[in-house]
């Protein structure tokens, strides 16, 4: 069995191909890292070292004008994983799910299998107060939450925040909605739209599953 995984061989090939496309050599890149001229040639040809250190990856990526991700060398699963996505030292991937949260009549849910990701720096998430959040990204459809949320906006839902009032994604039956959640009479919950054209909905607490609180939004101007 080959001790070096397919993704690592692919990473070595990407580095070699990218260097060639940029008109530079592995020896020149090795010198940029302060290594001997054969350092990256040995990495590409022999897999030694097996992984490039993060600081070295950053230097190479900056010199070649590509993203660090293009040159990443670790196999899937070698990084720590949280429910929000893959975590490296500096970056967190937030899963983008094909579950449209309706700000209108309701949207039927699908399997929660991510089809894309957003990648954010841990520093940015920390500045936004979202470090440690269990985030998923989904898209809003409908106009019942306008002007606060518009159809087509992407929202981050923190599944760790299911209690208390605020704007939440909720499931009623098989449909997802994004609404302002307020406590009503004991054992009951009121769902309120930002758009005054939509009347509030009051339901028994057991009829509503709170998926998580909306903690961030983004959309086109």
Coordinates of C-alpha atoms in Angstrom, one line a residue, residues 76-153:
X76 CA -8.7 15.0 3.9
X77 CA -9.3 14.0 7.5
X78 CA -5.8 15.0 8.7
X79 CA -7.2 18.3 9.9
X80 CA -9.4 18.7 12.9
X81 CA -13.1 18.7 11.9
X82 CA -16.0 20.3 13.7
X83 CA -19.7 20.4 12.8
X84 CA -19.2 23.7 11.1
X85 CA -16.6 22.3 8.7
X86 CA -12.9 21.7 8.3
X87 CA -10.7 23.6 10.7
X88 CA -7.1 24.5 10.1
X89 CA -4.9 26.7 12.2
X90 CA -6.2 29.9 10.5
X91 CA -9.4 29.0 8.5
X92 CA -12.8 27.5 9.1
X93 CA -15.0 26.2 6.4
X94 CA -18.7 26.8 6.8
X95 CA -20.9 24.2 5.0
X96 CA -23.3 25.6 2.5
X97 CA -26.5 23.5 2.6
X98 CA -29.1 23.2 -0.2
X99 CA -31.9 24.0 2.3
X100 CA -33.7 27.2 1.3
X101 CA -35.2 28.8 4.4
X102 CA -38.4 30.4 3.2
X103 CA -39.3 33.9 4.2
X104 CA -42.7 33.2 2.7
X105 CA -44.9 30.2 2.3
X106 CA -42.3 27.6 3.3
X107 CA -39.7 25.5 1.6
X108 CA -39.4 21.8 1.8
X109 CA -36.1 20.6 3.3
X110 CA -33.6 18.3 1.6
X111 CA -30.8 16.1 2.9
X112 CA -28.3 18.1 4.7
X113 CA -25.4 17.4 2.4
X114 CA -23.2 20.4 1.7
X115 CA -22.7 21.3 -1.9
X116 CA -20.3 24.1 -1.3
X117 CA -18.4 25.9 1.5
X118 CA -17.5 29.4 2.6
X119 CA -14.0 29.8 4.0
X120 CA -13.4 32.4 6.7
X121 CA -10.4 33.2 8.8
X122 CA -10.7 32.3 12.5
X123 CA -9.8 35.9 13.3
X124 CA -12.7 37.3 11.3
X125 CA -15.1 34.9 13.0
X126 CA -13.8 35.8 16.4
X127 CA -14.2 39.5 15.6
X128 CA -17.8 38.8 14.6
X129 CA -18.4 36.9 17.8
X130 CA -18.8 33.6 16.0
X131 CA -15.9 31.7 17.2
X132 CA -17.0 28.2 18.4
X133 CA -20.4 28.6 16.7
X134 CA -21.9 25.5 14.9
X135 CA -22.5 27.3 11.6
X136 CA -24.4 26.3 8.5
X137 CA -25.1 28.6 5.5
X138 CA -28.4 28.5 3.7
X139 CA -30.2 30.8 1.3
X140 CA -33.4 32.9 2.0
X141 CA -36.3 32.7 -0.4
X142 CA -39.4 35.0 -0.3
X143 CA -40.1 38.5 0.9
X144 CA -41.7 38.1 4.3
X145 CA -38.5 39.2 6.1
X146 CA -37.9 42.2 3.9
X147 CA -36.2 44.6 4.3
X148 CA -34.2 42.8 7.0
X149 CA -33.6 39.7 4.8
X150 CA -34.1 39.7 1.1
X151 CA -34.8 36.8 -1.2
X152 CA -31.4 35.4 -2.3
X153 CA -29.6 36.5 0.8

